[in-house]
Amino acid sequence: MNLATPVTPIQLMQVLLNVSVIRPVFIWGAPGIGKSSLVEAFADQVGLPCVSLLGSQLAPEDIIGVPQIVNGKSQFCPPKMIARDEPYCLFLDELNACSQEVQKAFYSLIHERRIGDYHLPEGSIVIGAGNRAQDSAIVKPMSSALINRMFHIQLNVSFQNWISWAYENSIHPMVIEYLELRPDHLWSAPPKTEEPFSTPRSWHMLSDALHEFGDDINVDTVGILANGSLTPSHATQFRAFYKNLTGKYELNQILDGKSSFPTAPEDRDLLYFLAQSLRAQIIKELPPIKDNVRDGHRQFAHTVKKLIKDLSVISFEIAQLVVAKQEQSDNIPDWLMVEIVRDLPRLAIKERG
């Protein structure tokens, strides 16, 4: 499911505060973007204990309980973790990973807040969450009856929300510094192959590993940790970023004309990182529409064209990566591409020409 209007984590908290108290809410989103932690934070915010059920590990009897004979009649007794006396937040994680039988067991719980004769305490909240089919996650089609029993919302990654959280939760300074330079690397779409990929959760894992290794970590170990948690291309650039921290090459110094791109063959990974950082800086600093260009933008564009020319002398292929059009990311402004094609014709990309 893809909803037309996705929300940020802050917007999600507002929706939960105003909607989940009267209707069950289902949160759609990619793996690793913080759905579970946001629900737990919401429950804490409203002063309710949060009880999580993992849909992919449930059987129908885990919901409706087992029958017992009471006064000569059979009666289903729901499990203790659901049948509580005080109000609470019931979080149905991976709800769309349940079998159809388990989904049916949730119907009355979600719609009427009851299981058999047991009713959730007044003031209880029911929230579900799940991944999307396009995320290569374990999901099953959700029945129309179940979909129609809930309010649906789609969560997207917000760099600003995450970086604020990172500062407050002791995320490793190197992770914060890198992502402030490359915010587009906070999340990447799940790959079709079995390999790590970048999400807020995987950056948190990398942060924990870096904290454990301490300050004496070397560049090869950083590479091992990054490749074990991030999208491969992000891991390569993070390793180069760490290498750059102990070296003499900084993008700001290069932009100011106080330094230049590395030329040694052993620094090719660092050159690639600096080129990708330059691309990200171009996208960040320059307006996409030429009518919005000001004198400061014009000066920056002039510097950029010079640096791309310098870069092409060292590596024509890496220089092309700076200006190449990429389908799943932002691209440098078209008006700048026109100037690059005009002033640096060898860097012209046929698709953009």
Short mmCIF file of C-alpha atoms in Angstrom, two decimals:
data_model
loop_
_atom_site.label_atom_id
_atom_site.label_comp_id
_atom_site.label_asym_id
_atom_site.label_seq_id
_atom_site.Cartn_x
_atom_site.Cartn_y
_atom_site.Cartn_z
CA MET A 1 0.00 0.00 0.00
CA ASN A 2 1.20 3.49 -0.87
CA LEU A 3 -0.86 6.35 0.49
CA ALA A 4 -0.99 9.65 -1.37
CA THR A 5 0.07 11.71 1.65
CA PRO A 6 2.87 10.14 3.73
CA VAL A 7 3.77 11.66 7.09
CA THR A 8 6.90 12.46 9.08
CA PRO A 9 7.46 11.05 12.58
CA ILE A 10 6.25 14.31 14.18
CA GLN A 11 3.07 14.24 12.09
CA LEU A 12 2.57 10.58 12.99
CA MET A 13 2.67 11.39 16.70
CA GLN A 14 0.01 14.06 16.17
CA VAL A 15 -2.23 11.62 14.30
CA LEU A 16 -1.82 8.97 16.98
CA LEU A 17 -2.63 11.47 19.70
CA ASN A 18 -5.86 12.54 18.03
CA VAL A 19 -7.05 9.46 16.13
CA SER A 20 -5.82 6.34 17.92
CA VAL A 21 -7.75 7.25 21.07
CA ILE A 22 -11.00 6.74 19.15
CA ARG A 23 -10.09 4.44 16.24
CA PRO A 24 -7.43 1.76 15.62
CA VAL A 25 -4.55 3.07 13.47
CA PHE A 26 -2.35 1.06 11.10
CA ILE A 27 1.12 2.42 10.24
CA TRP A 28 2.64 1.43 6.89
CA GLY A 29 6.33 1.91 6.22
CA ALA A 30 9.60 0.39 5.09
CA PRO A 31 11.67 -1.78 7.47
CA GLY A 32 13.98 -0.03 9.90
CA ILE A 33 12.50 3.46 9.83
CA GLY A 34 11.32 3.48 13.45
CA LYS A 35 7.66 2.42 13.42
CA SER A 36 7.94 0.32 16.58
CA SER A 37 10.00 2.82 18.55
CA LEU A 38 7.59 5.64 17.67
CA VAL A 39 4.61 3.63 18.92
CA GLU A 40 6.46 2.86 22.16
CA ALA A 41 7.36 6.55 22.53
CA PHE A 42 3.71 7.50 21.93
CA ALA A 43 2.48 5.06 24.57
CA ASP A 44 4.99 6.48 27.03
CA GLN A 45 3.87 10.00 26.13
CA VAL A 46 0.22 9.26 26.96
CA GLY A 47 1.14 7.30 30.08
CA LEU A 48 0.09 3.82 28.95
CA PRO A 49 2.07 0.58 29.11
CA CYS A 50 2.80 -0.77 25.63
CA VAL A 51 2.11 -4.47 24.96
CA SER A 52 3.59 -5.66 21.66
CA LEU A 53 2.43 -8.72 19.71
CA LEU A 54 4.52 -9.83 16.74
CA GLY A 55 2.07 -10.86 14.04
CA SER A 56 4.44 -13.14 12.15
CA GLN A 57 4.80 -15.36 15.25
CA LEU A 58 1.14 -15.63 16.27
CA ALA A 59 -1.42 -18.41 15.98
CA PRO A 60 -5.20 -17.79 16.31
CA GLU A 61 -5.26 -19.27 19.83
CA ASP A 62 -2.66 -16.69 20.88
CA ILE A 63 -5.39 -14.09 20.35
CA ILE A 64 -8.70 -15.71 21.24
CA GLY A 65 -7.21 -17.99 23.90
CA VAL A 66 -8.19 -21.57 24.65
CA PRO A 67 -11.65 -22.85 25.64
CA GLN A 68 -12.48 -23.80 29.20
CA ILE A 69 -15.65 -25.27 30.71
CA VAL A 70 -17.32 -22.75 33.00
CA ASN A 71 -20.66 -23.75 34.59
CA GLY A 72 -21.13 -26.44 32.01
CA LYS A 73 -20.46 -24.13 29.07
CA SER A 74 -17.33 -23.59 27.00
CA GLN A 75 -15.73 -20.17 27.27
CA PHE A 76 -12.63 -18.82 25.57
CA CYS A 77 -10.07 -17.33 27.93
CA PRO A 78 -7.83 -14.76 26.21
CA PRO A 79 -4.13 -14.78 27.12
CA LYS A 80 -2.94 -12.90 30.20
CA MET A 81 -0.88 -10.39 28.24
CA ILE A 82 -4.03 -9.19 26.43
CA ALA A 83 -6.63 -9.63 29.18
CA ARG A 84 -5.59 -6.80 31.50
CA ASP A 85 -7.49 -4.84 34.10
CA GLU A 86 -5.97 -1.41 33.40
CA PRO A 87 -5.94 0.50 30.07
CA TYR A 88 -2.92 -0.05 27.86
CA CYS A 89 -1.62 0.39 24.30
CA LEU A 90 -1.85 -2.83 22.30
CA PHE A 91 0.71 -2.73 19.50
CA LEU A 92 0.13 -5.30 16.73
CA ASP A 93 3.50 -5.28 14.99
CA GLU A 94 3.84 -6.95 11.58
CA LEU A 95 0.06 -7.36 11.52
CA ASN A 96 0.07 -7.86 7.76
CA ALA A 97 2.55 -10.73 8.15
CA CYS A 98 -0.13 -12.80 9.93
CA SER A 99 -1.87 -15.70 8.30
CA GLN A 100 -5.46 -15.15 7.19
CA GLU A 101 -6.70 -17.13 10.21
CA VAL A 102 -4.80 -14.89 12.61
CA GLN A 103 -6.06 -11.79 10.80
CA LYS A 104 -9.62 -13.02 11.31
CA ALA A 105 -8.92 -13.53 15.01
CA PHE A 106 -8.11 -9.82 15.22
CA TYR A 107 -11.42 -8.63 13.69
CA SER A 108 -13.40 -8.17 16.89
CA LEU A 109 -10.36 -7.02 18.86
CA ILE A 110 -9.66 -4.23 16.37
CA HIS A 111 -13.22 -3.24 15.56
CA GLU A 112 -15.01 -3.75 18.88
CA ARG A 113 -12.01 -3.90 21.24
CA ARG A 114 -13.10 -7.24 22.62
CA ILE A 115 -12.18 -10.94 22.50
CA GLY A 116 -15.13 -13.14 23.29
CA ASP A 117 -16.58 -11.83 26.53
CA TYR A 118 -13.46 -9.83 27.40
CA HIS A 119 -13.43 -6.10 26.56
CA LEU A 120 -10.29 -3.97 26.55
CA PRO A 121 -10.33 -1.55 29.50
CA GLU A 122 -11.78 1.88 28.75
CA GLY A 123 -9.03 4.16 27.47
CA SER A 124 -7.02 1.39 25.79
CA ILE A 125 -5.49 2.04 22.37
CA VAL A 126 -4.95 -0.37 19.47
CA ILE A 127 -2.20 0.37 16.92
CA GLY A 128 -0.98 -1.88 14.11
CA ALA A 129 2.07 -1.60 11.88
CA GLY A 130 3.57 -3.43 8.95
CA ASN A 131 5.96 -3.31 6.02
CA ARG A 132 4.93 -2.90 2.40
CA ALA A 133 5.04 -5.59 -0.29
CA GLN A 134 7.58 -3.60 -2.35
CA ASP A 135 10.04 -3.67 0.56
CA SER A 136 10.91 -7.36 0.03
CA ALA A 137 9.54 -8.07 3.52
CA ILE A 138 7.37 -10.97 4.67
CA VAL A 139 3.84 -9.68 4.08
CA LYS A 140 0.52 -11.26 3.24
CA PRO A 141 -2.48 -9.61 1.59
CA MET A 142 -4.61 -7.91 4.21
CA SER A 143 -8.28 -8.67 3.85
CA SER A 144 -10.57 -5.82 2.88
CA ALA A 145 -12.57 -6.41 6.07
CA LEU A 146 -9.46 -5.85 8.19
CA ILE A 147 -8.31 -2.84 6.15
CA ASN A 148 -11.71 -1.23 6.56
CA ARG A 149 -11.55 -1.59 10.34
CA MET A 150 -8.55 0.74 10.72
CA PHE A 151 -7.34 4.25 9.95
CA HIS A 152 -4.27 4.01 7.69
CA ILE A 153 -1.19 6.19 7.58
CA GLN A 154 2.17 5.85 5.81
CA LEU A 155 5.38 6.82 7.60
CA ASN A 156 8.34 8.23 5.69
CA VAL A 157 11.87 8.89 6.91
CA SER A 158 12.57 12.45 8.03
CA PHE A 159 16.23 13.38 8.30
CA GLN A 160 15.56 16.42 10.47
CA ASN A 161 13.50 14.41 12.95
CA TRP A 162 16.09 11.64 13.05
CA ILE A 163 19.12 13.89 13.49
CA SER A 164 17.42 15.68 16.38
CA TRP A 165 16.74 12.29 17.96
CA ALA A 166 20.35 11.22 17.30
CA TYR A 167 21.80 14.14 19.23
CA GLU A 168 19.55 13.33 22.20
CA ASN A 169 20.32 9.60 22.19
CA SER A 170 24.13 9.45 22.06
CA ILE A 171 24.47 8.32 18.45
CA HIS A 172 28.17 8.14 17.60
CA PRO A 173 29.53 11.57 16.55
CA MET A 174 31.06 10.09 13.39
CA VAL A 175 27.65 8.77 12.27
CA ILE A 176 26.03 12.14 12.94
CA GLU A 177 28.76 14.06 11.14
CA TYR A 178 28.61 11.78 8.11
CA LEU A 179 24.82 11.92 7.79
CA GLU A 180 24.80 15.69 8.17
CA LEU A 181 27.08 15.69 5.14
CA ARG A 182 25.07 13.01 3.31
CA PRO A 183 21.46 13.11 4.61
CA ASP A 184 20.38 11.20 1.50
CA HIS A 185 22.18 8.14 2.90
CA LEU A 186 19.95 7.84 5.98
CA TRP A 187 17.64 5.45 4.15
CA SER A 188 17.74 3.43 0.96
CA ALA A 189 15.12 1.16 -0.55
CA PRO A 190 15.44 -2.52 0.41
CA PRO A 191 17.42 -4.35 -2.30
CA LYS A 192 16.18 -7.34 -4.26
CA THR A 193 19.24 -9.33 -3.19
CA GLU A 194 20.24 -10.48 0.29
CA GLU A 195 22.54 -7.72 1.50
CA PRO A 196 22.53 -5.02 4.20
CA PHE A 197 20.86 -1.71 3.41
CA SER A 198 20.84 1.68 5.09
CA THR A 199 18.00 2.61 7.43
CA PRO A 200 17.81 4.63 10.65
CA ARG A 201 17.94 1.27 12.46
CA SER A 202 21.10 0.12 10.66
CA TRP A 203 22.85 3.45 11.32
CA HIS A 204 21.95 2.98 14.99
CA MET A 205 23.53 -0.49 14.89
CA LEU A 206 26.69 0.95 13.33
CA SER A 207 26.76 3.63 16.03
CA ASP A 208 26.55 0.99 18.77
CA ALA A 209 29.41 -0.97 17.19
CA LEU A 210 31.60 2.13 16.88
CA HIS A 211 30.98 2.98 20.54
CA GLU A 212 32.02 -0.54 21.56
CA PHE A 213 35.29 -0.41 19.60
CA GLY A 214 36.21 2.97 21.04
CA ASP A 215 38.68 5.56 19.76
CA ASP A 216 41.44 3.15 18.72
CA ILE A 217 39.51 1.75 15.78
CA ASN A 218 41.32 1.63 12.42
CA VAL A 219 40.05 2.30 8.93
CA ASP A 220 39.82 -1.39 7.98
CA THR A 221 37.66 -2.17 11.01
CA VAL A 222 35.43 0.79 10.19
CA GLY A 223 35.01 -0.71 6.74
CA ILE A 224 34.03 -4.09 8.21
CA LEU A 225 31.43 -2.51 10.51
CA ALA A 226 30.00 -0.31 7.78
CA ASN A 227 29.71 -3.16 5.29
CA GLY A 228 27.95 -5.25 7.91
CA SER A 229 25.14 -2.75 8.38
CA LEU A 230 24.82 -0.34 5.43
CA THR A 231 24.08 -0.29 1.72
CA PRO A 232 27.40 -1.31 0.08
CA SER A 233 27.96 2.03 -1.67
CA HIS A 234 27.18 3.90 1.56
CA ALA A 235 29.58 1.64 3.47
CA THR A 236 32.36 2.42 0.98
CA GLN A 237 31.81 6.14 1.36
CA PHE A 238 31.58 5.94 5.15
CA ARG A 239 34.94 4.17 5.24
CA ALA A 240 36.39 6.89 3.00
CA PHE A 241 34.84 9.52 5.27
CA TYR A 242 36.63 8.02 8.28
CA LYS A 243 39.85 7.91 6.29
CA ASN A 244 39.31 11.55 5.39
CA LEU A 245 38.95 12.53 9.06
CA THR A 246 42.57 11.60 9.67
CA GLY A 247 43.82 13.04 6.37
CA LYS A 248 44.25 16.47 4.81
CA TYR A 249 41.35 16.47 2.36
CA GLU A 250 38.13 18.24 3.24
CA LEU A 251 35.43 19.34 0.82
CA ASN A 252 35.13 22.78 2.41
CA GLN A 253 38.85 23.33 1.98
CA ILE A 254 38.61 22.25 -1.66
CA LEU A 255 35.62 24.55 -2.30
CA ASP A 256 37.56 27.46 -0.76
CA GLY A 257 40.57 26.77 -2.97
CA LYS A 258 42.78 25.93 0.02
CA SER A 259 43.17 22.29 -0.99
CA SER A 260 42.69 20.07 -4.03
CA PHE A 261 41.40 16.62 -4.87
CA PRO A 262 43.70 13.69 -3.98
CA THR A 263 45.51 12.18 -6.95
CA ALA A 264 47.27 9.13 -5.48
CA PRO A 265 45.93 5.74 -6.64
CA GLU A 266 45.58 4.55 -3.03
CA ASP A 267 43.22 7.49 -2.39
CA ARG A 268 40.74 6.55 -5.12
CA ASP A 269 38.09 5.67 -2.51
CA LEU A 270 38.60 9.07 -0.91
CA LEU A 271 38.32 10.77 -4.31
CA TYR A 272 35.02 8.99 -4.93
CA PHE A 273 33.72 10.07 -1.52
CA LEU A 274 34.69 13.71 -2.11
CA ALA A 275 33.07 13.65 -5.57
CA GLN A 276 29.81 12.30 -4.17
CA SER A 277 29.97 14.86 -1.37
CA LEU A 278 30.41 17.60 -3.98
CA ARG A 279 27.34 16.34 -5.82
CA ALA A 280 25.31 16.38 -2.61
CA GLN A 281 26.52 19.91 -1.83
CA ILE A 282 25.52 21.11 -5.30
CA ILE A 283 22.00 19.72 -4.86
CA LYS A 284 21.77 21.26 -1.40
CA GLU A 285 23.08 24.75 -2.25
CA LEU A 286 21.72 25.51 -5.71
CA PRO A 287 18.03 26.20 -6.48
CA PRO A 288 16.41 23.85 -9.01
CA ILE A 289 14.88 26.77 -10.94
CA LYS A 290 17.15 29.28 -12.67
CA ASP A 291 14.82 32.21 -11.87
CA ASN A 292 15.75 31.76 -8.20
CA VAL A 293 19.52 31.99 -8.79
CA ARG A 294 21.23 34.83 -6.90
CA ASP A 295 24.77 36.20 -6.97
CA GLY A 296 25.94 33.78 -4.28
CA HIS A 297 24.53 30.85 -6.23
CA ARG A 298 26.27 32.06 -9.37
CA GLN A 299 29.64 32.24 -7.63
CA PHE A 300 29.18 28.77 -6.19
CA ALA A 301 28.22 27.41 -9.63
CA HIS A 302 31.40 28.94 -11.09
CA THR A 303 33.47 27.18 -8.40
CA VAL A 304 31.64 23.91 -9.04
CA LYS A 305 32.38 23.96 -12.77
CA LYS A 306 36.07 24.55 -12.07
CA LEU A 307 36.19 21.69 -9.59
CA ILE A 308 34.42 19.32 -11.98
CA LYS A 309 37.00 20.23 -14.60
CA ASP A 310 39.83 19.54 -12.11
CA LEU A 311 38.20 16.27 -11.15
CA SER A 312 37.89 15.15 -14.77
CA VAL A 313 41.65 15.51 -15.21
CA ILE A 314 42.21 13.07 -12.34
CA SER A 315 39.36 10.68 -13.18
CA PHE A 316 36.96 11.28 -16.03
CA GLU A 317 34.67 8.50 -14.80
CA ILE A 318 34.34 9.90 -11.27
CA ALA A 319 33.73 13.39 -12.68
CA GLN A 320 30.88 11.97 -14.73
CA LEU A 321 29.32 10.52 -11.57
CA VAL A 322 28.99 14.01 -10.17
CA VAL A 323 26.75 15.16 -13.02
CA ALA A 324 25.07 11.89 -14.01
CA LYS A 325 21.30 11.63 -13.67
CA GLN A 326 20.19 9.15 -11.01
CA GLU A 327 16.66 7.75 -11.01
CA GLN A 328 16.15 7.26 -7.27
CA SER A 329 17.71 10.47 -5.95
CA ASP A 330 17.72 14.21 -6.49
CA ASN A 331 19.81 15.50 -9.37
CA ILE A 332 21.80 18.65 -9.97
CA PRO A 333 19.70 21.50 -11.43
CA ASP A 334 18.96 21.40 -15.16
CA TRP A 335 20.16 24.98 -15.64
CA LEU A 336 23.58 24.03 -14.23
CA MET A 337 23.68 20.97 -16.48
CA VAL A 338 23.11 23.24 -19.48
CA GLU A 339 26.10 25.34 -18.43
CA ILE A 340 28.25 22.26 -17.85
CA VAL A 341 27.33 20.90 -21.27
CA ARG A 342 28.20 24.27 -22.76
CA ASP A 343 31.42 24.89 -20.84
CA LEU A 344 32.62 21.31 -20.33
CA PRO A 345 31.30 19.41 -23.36
CA ARG A 346 33.30 16.24 -22.63
CA LEU A 347 31.23 15.80 -19.47
CA ALA A 348 27.92 16.00 -21.31
CA ILE A 349 25.58 13.11 -20.54
CA LYS A 350 23.56 12.05 -23.57
CA GLU A 351 20.40 11.58 -21.53
CA ARG A 352 20.65 15.11 -20.16
CA GLY A 353 21.93 16.73 -23.37
#
